[in-house]
Amino acid sequence: MKKILIIMLCLASTGLWAQSTEFGIKGGLNYGSTGDIDNFSDAKEDFPDITNGEEKAGYHFGIFAKFGISSVFIQPELVYTKLSTDYGAFDYNLNKIDLPVLLGIDILGPLNVKAGPSFQYITNNEIENGTFKISDVENDITVGYQLGAGVNLGNLGLDVRYEGAFTDNTAFSETASENFGIDSRPSQWIFSLSLTL
């Protein structure tokens, strides 16, 4: 009888800690802005209508994997993101590839929370509706963070996150008479719908 109980406990324990692996696609909207303008007073002299960045909506899409043990999981993603910021005198457009690596935990039924570093690679940055060009950013790859919560409903998932920056990553004006720059690292809210395949 003891052997049967021990075997049952071992099987239950194995089932509890059995690793699960999932893959899927995701996409959605993001709402936020890139950082402030460096040397703002100099920029204001060249462009009287200039303001510090105001949030605009963008979008993202990509793939994800999820590796779980019991209620704890790691979720790496590969996501293409387009973000735009309104600086009054012009819009600053940013295209980037994000690689967040999130540690999460299922806390109550379908609800989970997650957080972790987010690696950003900028593929393109440009000025729209402006009279000057912007240089490439100082660093093609930077590290920020994401944190948020999600709900899984079968194969569908809904996710809300905040993304922030650890450091600035400036792109400078190429043609304005004064040397000012724009911090390209965004602060944004991310709203995603995912499908596990």
PDB file of N, CA and C in Angstrom, residues 32-93:
ATOM      1  N   GLY A  32       2.140  55.617 -27.129  1.00  0.00           N
ATOM      2  CA  GLY A  32       3.195  56.224 -26.337  1.00  0.00           C
ATOM      3  C   GLY A  32       3.999  57.200 -27.157  1.00  0.00           C
ATOM      4  N   SER A  33       5.193  57.478 -26.698  1.00  0.00           N
ATOM      5  CA  SER A  33       6.044  58.448 -27.387  1.00  0.00           C
ATOM      6  C   SER A  33       7.504  58.125 -27.114  1.00  0.00           C
ATOM      7  N   THR A  34       8.356  58.674 -27.962  1.00  0.00           N
ATOM      8  CA  THR A  34       9.783  58.619 -27.688  1.00  0.00           C
ATOM      9  C   THR A  34      10.110  59.714 -26.669  1.00  0.00           C
ATOM     10  N   GLY A  35      11.373  59.865 -26.331  1.00  0.00           N
ATOM     11  CA  GLY A  35      11.745  60.755 -25.233  1.00  0.00           C
ATOM     12  C   GLY A  35      11.754  62.222 -25.596  1.00  0.00           C
ATOM     13  N   ASP A  36      12.229  63.024 -24.668  1.00  0.00           N
ATOM     14  CA  ASP A  36      12.259  64.473 -24.837  1.00  0.00           C
ATOM     15  C   ASP A  36      13.362  64.895 -25.797  1.00  0.00           C
ATOM     16  N   ILE A  37      13.318  66.153 -26.158  1.00  0.00           N
ATOM     17  CA  ILE A  37      14.332  66.735 -27.048  1.00  0.00           C
ATOM     18  C   ILE A  37      15.498  67.256 -26.204  1.00  0.00           C
ATOM     19  N   ASP A  38      16.709  66.831 -26.566  1.00  0.00           N
ATOM     20  CA  ASP A  38      17.905  67.379 -25.934  1.00  0.00           C
ATOM     21  C   ASP A  38      18.173  68.773 -26.496  1.00  0.00           C
ATOM     22  N   ASN A  39      18.664  69.665 -25.651  1.00  0.00           N
ATOM     23  CA  ASN A  39      18.905  71.067 -26.049  1.00  0.00           C
ATOM     24  C   ASN A  39      17.613  71.683 -26.586  1.00  0.00           C
ATOM     25  N   PHE A  40      16.541  71.553 -25.803  1.00  0.00           N
ATOM     26  CA  PHE A  40      15.215  71.981 -26.248  1.00  0.00           C
ATOM     27  C   PHE A  40      15.188  73.466 -26.606  1.00  0.00           C
ATOM     28  N   SER A  41      15.883  74.304 -25.837  1.00  0.00           N
ATOM     29  CA  SER A  41      15.865  75.750 -26.107  1.00  0.00           C
ATOM     30  C   SER A  41      16.484  76.060 -27.463  1.00  0.00           C
ATOM     31  N   ASP A  42      17.547  75.315 -27.845  1.00  0.00           N
ATOM     32  CA  ASP A  42      18.144  75.515 -29.167  1.00  0.00           C
ATOM     33  C   ASP A  42      17.166  75.111 -30.266  1.00  0.00           C
ATOM     34  N   ALA A  43      16.473  73.988 -30.068  1.00  0.00           N
ATOM     35  CA  ALA A  43      15.495  73.538 -31.060  1.00  0.00           C
ATOM     36  C   ALA A  43      14.369  74.547 -31.190  1.00  0.00           C
ATOM     37  N   LYS A  44      13.967  75.153 -30.072  1.00  0.00           N
ATOM     38  CA  LYS A  44      12.866  76.116 -30.076  1.00  0.00           C
ATOM     39  C   LYS A  44      13.216  77.343 -30.901  1.00  0.00           C
ATOM     40  N   GLU A  45      14.502  77.719 -30.933  1.00  0.00           N
ATOM     41  CA  GLU A  45      14.921  78.870 -31.733  1.00  0.00           C
ATOM     42  C   GLU A  45      14.726  78.591 -33.219  1.00  0.00           C
ATOM     43  N   ASP A  46      15.060  77.365 -33.666  1.00  0.00           N
ATOM     44  CA  ASP A  46      14.917  77.022 -35.074  1.00  0.00           C
ATOM     45  C   ASP A  46      13.470  76.734 -35.448  1.00  0.00           C
ATOM     46  N   PHE A  47      12.717  76.139 -34.518  1.00  0.00           N
ATOM     47  CA  PHE A  47      11.340  75.710 -34.792  1.00  0.00           C
ATOM     48  C   PHE A  47      10.445  76.213 -33.661  1.00  0.00           C
ATOM     49  N   PRO A  48       9.868  77.421 -33.804  1.00  0.00           N
ATOM     50  CA  PRO A  48       9.064  77.992 -32.714  1.00  0.00           C
ATOM     51  C   PRO A  48       7.878  77.119 -32.310  1.00  0.00           C
ATOM     52  N   ASP A  49       7.377  76.304 -33.223  1.00  0.00           N
ATOM     53  CA  ASP A  49       6.198  75.473 -32.924  1.00  0.00           C
ATOM     54  C   ASP A  49       6.552  74.154 -32.243  1.00  0.00           C
ATOM     55  N   ILE A  50       7.826  73.931 -31.975  1.00  0.00           N
ATOM     56  CA  ILE A  50       8.242  72.628 -31.457  1.00  0.00           C
ATOM     57  C   ILE A  50       7.786  72.449 -30.009  1.00  0.00           C
ATOM     58  N   THR A  51       7.411  71.238 -29.663  1.00  0.00           N
ATOM     59  CA  THR A  51       7.042  70.889 -28.292  1.00  0.00           C
ATOM     60  C   THR A  51       7.750  69.588 -27.928  1.00  0.00           C
ATOM     61  N   ASN A  52       7.786  69.259 -26.651  1.00  0.00           N
ATOM     62  CA  ASN A  52       8.269  67.942 -26.262  1.00  0.00           C
ATOM     63  C   ASN A  52       7.239  66.901 -26.671  1.00  0.00           C
ATOM     64  N   GLY A  53       7.675  65.678 -26.838  1.00  0.00           N
ATOM     65  CA  GLY A  53       6.882  64.652 -27.506  1.00  0.00           C
ATOM     66  C   GLY A  53       5.510  64.383 -26.912  1.00  0.00           C
ATOM     67  N   GLU A  54       4.502  64.267 -27.795  1.00  0.00           N
ATOM     68  CA  GLU A  54       3.159  63.881 -27.398  1.00  0.00           C
ATOM     69  C   GLU A  54       2.848  62.507 -27.973  1.00  0.00           C
ATOM     70  N   GLU A  55       2.126  61.710 -27.179  1.00  0.00           N
ATOM     71  CA  GLU A  55       1.850  60.321 -27.540  1.00  0.00           C
ATOM     72  C   GLU A  55       0.988  60.209 -28.795  1.00  0.00           C
ATOM     73  N   LYS A  56       1.268  59.162 -29.557  1.00  0.00           N
ATOM     74  CA  LYS A  56       0.440  58.778 -30.701  1.00  0.00           C
ATOM     75  C   LYS A  56       0.331  57.253 -30.715  1.00  0.00           C
ATOM     76  N   ALA A  57      -0.631  56.751 -31.483  1.00  0.00           N
ATOM     77  CA  ALA A  57      -0.839  55.304 -31.583  1.00  0.00           C
ATOM     78  C   ALA A  57       0.061  54.711 -32.655  1.00  0.00           C
ATOM     79  N   GLY A  58       0.499  53.494 -32.427  1.00  0.00           N
ATOM     80  CA  GLY A  58       1.262  52.724 -33.399  1.00  0.00           C
ATOM     81  C   GLY A  58       0.753  51.292 -33.402  1.00  0.00           C
ATOM     82  N   TYR A  59       1.557  50.396 -33.965  1.00  0.00           N
ATOM     83  CA  TYR A  59       1.131  49.000 -34.010  1.00  0.00           C
ATOM     84  C   TYR A  59       2.343  48.080 -33.887  1.00  0.00           C
ATOM     85  N   HIS A  60       2.060  46.796 -33.657  1.00  0.00           N
ATOM     86  CA  HIS A  60       3.124  45.792 -33.564  1.00  0.00           C
ATOM     87  C   HIS A  60       2.561  44.428 -33.950  1.00  0.00           C
ATOM     88  N   PHE A  61       3.460  43.545 -34.383  1.00  0.00           N
ATOM     89  CA  PHE A  61       3.080  42.155 -34.668  1.00  0.00           C
ATOM     90  C   PHE A  61       4.330  41.294 -34.592  1.00  0.00           C
ATOM     91  N   GLY A  62       4.128  40.009 -34.270  1.00  0.00           N
ATOM     92  CA  GLY A  62       5.293  39.137 -34.153  1.00  0.00           C
ATOM     93  C   GLY A  62       4.923  37.740 -33.692  1.00  0.00           C
ATOM     94  N   ILE A  63       5.921  37.063 -33.148  1.00  0.00           N
ATOM     95  CA  ILE A  63       5.764  35.672 -32.695  1.00  0.00           C
ATOM     96  C   ILE A  63       6.243  35.567 -31.251  1.00  0.00           C
ATOM     97  N   PHE A  64       5.807  34.500 -30.576  1.00  0.00           N
ATOM     98  CA  PHE A  64       6.242  34.288 -29.205  1.00  0.00           C
ATOM     99  C   PHE A  64       6.347  32.800 -28.913  1.00  0.00           C
ATOM    100  N   ALA A  65       7.085  32.493 -27.855  1.00  0.00           N
ATOM    101  CA  ALA A  65       7.161  31.137 -27.315  1.00  0.00           C
ATOM    102  C   ALA A  65       6.918  31.244 -25.812  1.00  0.00           C
ATOM    103  N   LYS A  66       6.435  30.163 -25.240  1.00  0.00           N
ATOM    104  CA  LYS A  66       6.156  30.153 -23.798  1.00  0.00           C
ATOM    105  C   LYS A  66       6.578  28.813 -23.230  1.00  0.00           C
ATOM    106  N   PHE A  67       7.503  28.850 -22.275  1.00  0.00           N
ATOM    107  CA  PHE A  67       8.019  27.638 -21.652  1.00  0.00           C
ATOM    108  C   PHE A  67       7.658  27.673 -20.173  1.00  0.00           C
ATOM    109  N   GLY A  68       6.839  26.716 -19.733  1.00  0.00           N
ATOM    110  CA  GLY A  68       6.331  26.772 -18.376  1.00  0.00           C
ATOM    111  C   GLY A  68       6.628  25.541 -17.551  1.00  0.00           C
ATOM    112  N   ILE A  69       6.784  25.760 -16.265  1.00  0.00           N
ATOM    113  CA  ILE A  69       6.866  24.688 -15.281  1.00  0.00           C
ATOM    114  C   ILE A  69       5.891  25.066 -14.176  1.00  0.00           C
ATOM    115  N   SER A  70       4.858  24.260 -14.008  1.00  0.00           N
ATOM    116  CA  SER A  70       3.804  24.558 -13.053  1.00  0.00           C
ATOM    117  C   SER A  70       3.189  25.912 -13.409  1.00  0.00           C
ATOM    118  N   SER A  71       3.162  26.861 -12.493  1.00  0.00           N
ATOM    119  CA  SER A  71       2.526  28.160 -12.759  1.00  0.00           C
ATOM    120  C   SER A  71       3.523  29.239 -13.183  1.00  0.00           C
ATOM    121  N   VAL A  72       4.796  28.877 -13.312  1.00  0.00           N
ATOM    122  CA  VAL A  72       5.840  29.836 -13.695  1.00  0.00           C
ATOM    123  C   VAL A  72       6.229  29.598 -15.142  1.00  0.00           C
ATOM    124  N   PHE A  73       6.449  30.683 -15.893  1.00  0.00           N
ATOM    125  CA  PHE A  73       6.818  30.527 -17.301  1.00  0.00           C
ATOM    126  C   PHE A  73       7.795  31.608 -17.735  1.00  0.00           C
ATOM    127  N   ILE A  74       8.521  31.305 -18.811  1.00  0.00           N
ATOM    128  CA  ILE A  74       9.379  32.273 -19.497  1.00  0.00           C
ATOM    129  C   ILE A  74       8.800  32.476 -20.887  1.00  0.00           C
ATOM    130  N   GLN A  75       8.663  33.744 -21.298  1.00  0.00           N
ATOM    131  CA  GLN A  75       8.039  34.050 -22.585  1.00  0.00           C
ATOM    132  C   GLN A  75       8.934  34.990 -23.403  1.00  0.00           C
ATOM    133  N   PRO A  76       9.761  34.437 -24.294  1.00  0.00           N
ATOM    134  CA  PRO A  76      10.507  35.284 -25.236  1.00  0.00           C
ATOM    135  C   PRO A  76       9.637  35.610 -26.441  1.00  0.00           C
ATOM    136  N   GLU A  77       9.846  36.798 -27.029  1.00  0.00           N
ATOM    137  CA  GLU A  77       9.062  37.233 -28.181  1.00  0.00           C
ATOM    138  C   GLU A  77       9.974  37.902 -29.199  1.00  0.00           C
ATOM    139  N   LEU A  78       9.540  37.916 -30.437  1.00  0.00           N
ATOM    140  CA  LEU A  78      10.211  38.651 -31.504  1.00  0.00           C
ATOM    141  C   LEU A  78       9.137  39.477 -32.202  1.00  0.00           C
ATOM    142  N   VAL A  79       9.199  40.806 -32.048  1.00  0.00           N
ATOM    143  CA  VAL A  79       8.087  41.674 -32.424  1.00  0.00           C
ATOM    144  C   VAL A  79       8.594  42.861 -33.242  1.00  0.00           C
ATOM    145  N   TYR A  80       7.895  43.146 -34.345  1.00  0.00           N
ATOM    146  CA  TYR A  80       8.141  44.366 -35.124  1.00  0.00           C
ATOM    147  C   TYR A  80       7.199  45.454 -34.614  1.00  0.00           C
ATOM    148  N   THR A  81       7.746  46.642 -34.326  1.00  0.00           N
ATOM    149  CA  THR A  81       6.955  47.735 -33.758  1.00  0.00           C
ATOM    150  C   THR A  81       7.147  49.008 -34.570  1.00  0.00           C
ATOM    151  N   LYS A  82       6.037  49.703 -34.828  1.00  0.00           N
ATOM    152  CA  LYS A  82       6.084  51.030 -35.449  1.00  0.00           C
ATOM    153  C   LYS A  82       5.475  52.028 -34.476  1.00  0.00           C
ATOM    154  N   LEU A  83       6.211  53.096 -34.198  1.00  0.00           N
ATOM    155  CA  LEU A  83       5.778  54.103 -33.231  1.00  0.00           C
ATOM    156  C   LEU A  83       6.031  55.486 -33.816  1.00  0.00           C
ATOM    157  N   SER A  84       5.115  56.415 -33.539  1.00  0.00           N
ATOM    158  CA  SER A  84       5.265  57.786 -34.008  1.00  0.00           C
ATOM    159  C   SER A  84       5.030  58.729 -32.837  1.00  0.00           C
ATOM    160  N   THR A  85       5.771  59.847 -32.818  1.00  0.00           N
ATOM    161  CA  THR A  85       5.634  60.843 -31.757  1.00  0.00           C
ATOM    162  C   THR A  85       5.441  62.215 -32.375  1.00  0.00           C
ATOM    163  N   ASP A  86       4.506  62.999 -31.840  1.00  0.00           N
ATOM    164  CA  ASP A  86       4.194  64.340 -32.329  1.00  0.00           C
ATOM    165  C   ASP A  86       5.004  65.363 -31.534  1.00  0.00           C
ATOM    166  N   TYR A  87       5.912  66.069 -32.219  1.00  0.00           N
ATOM    167  CA  TYR A  87       6.702  67.122 -31.587  1.00  0.00           C
ATOM    168  C   TYR A  87       6.242  68.513 -32.019  1.00  0.00           C
ATOM    169  N   GLY A  88       5.015  68.633 -32.475  1.00  0.00           N
ATOM    170  CA  GLY A  88       4.466  69.930 -32.854  1.00  0.00           C
ATOM    171  C   GLY A  88       4.889  70.343 -34.250  1.00  0.00           C
ATOM    172  N   ALA A  89       6.159  70.664 -34.428  1.00  0.00           N
ATOM    173  CA  ALA A  89       6.664  71.103 -35.731  1.00  0.00           C
ATOM    174  C   ALA A  89       6.900  69.940 -36.684  1.00  0.00           C
ATOM    175  N   PHE A  90       6.920  68.718 -36.166  1.00  0.00           N
ATOM    176  CA  PHE A  90       7.174  67.542 -36.999  1.00  0.00           C
ATOM    177  C   PHE A  90       6.765  66.288 -36.226  1.00  0.00           C
ATOM    178  N   ASP A  91       6.670  65.169 -36.945  1.00  0.00           N
ATOM    179  CA  ASP A  91       6.470  63.858 -36.334  1.00  0.00           C
ATOM    180  C   ASP A  91       7.770  63.067 -36.462  1.00  0.00           C
ATOM    181  N   TYR A  92       8.088  62.301 -35.438  1.00  0.00           N
ATOM    182  CA  TYR A  92       9.263  61.441 -35.445  1.00  0.00           C
ATOM    183  C   TYR A  92       8.794  59.998 -35.501  1.00  0.00           C
ATOM    184  N   ASN A  93       9.124  59.303 -36.600  1.00  0.00           N
ATOM    185  CA  ASN A  93       8.695  57.920 -36.799  1.00  0.00           C
ATOM    186  C   ASN A  93       9.836  56.962 -36.487  1.00  0.00           C
TER     187      ASN A  93
END
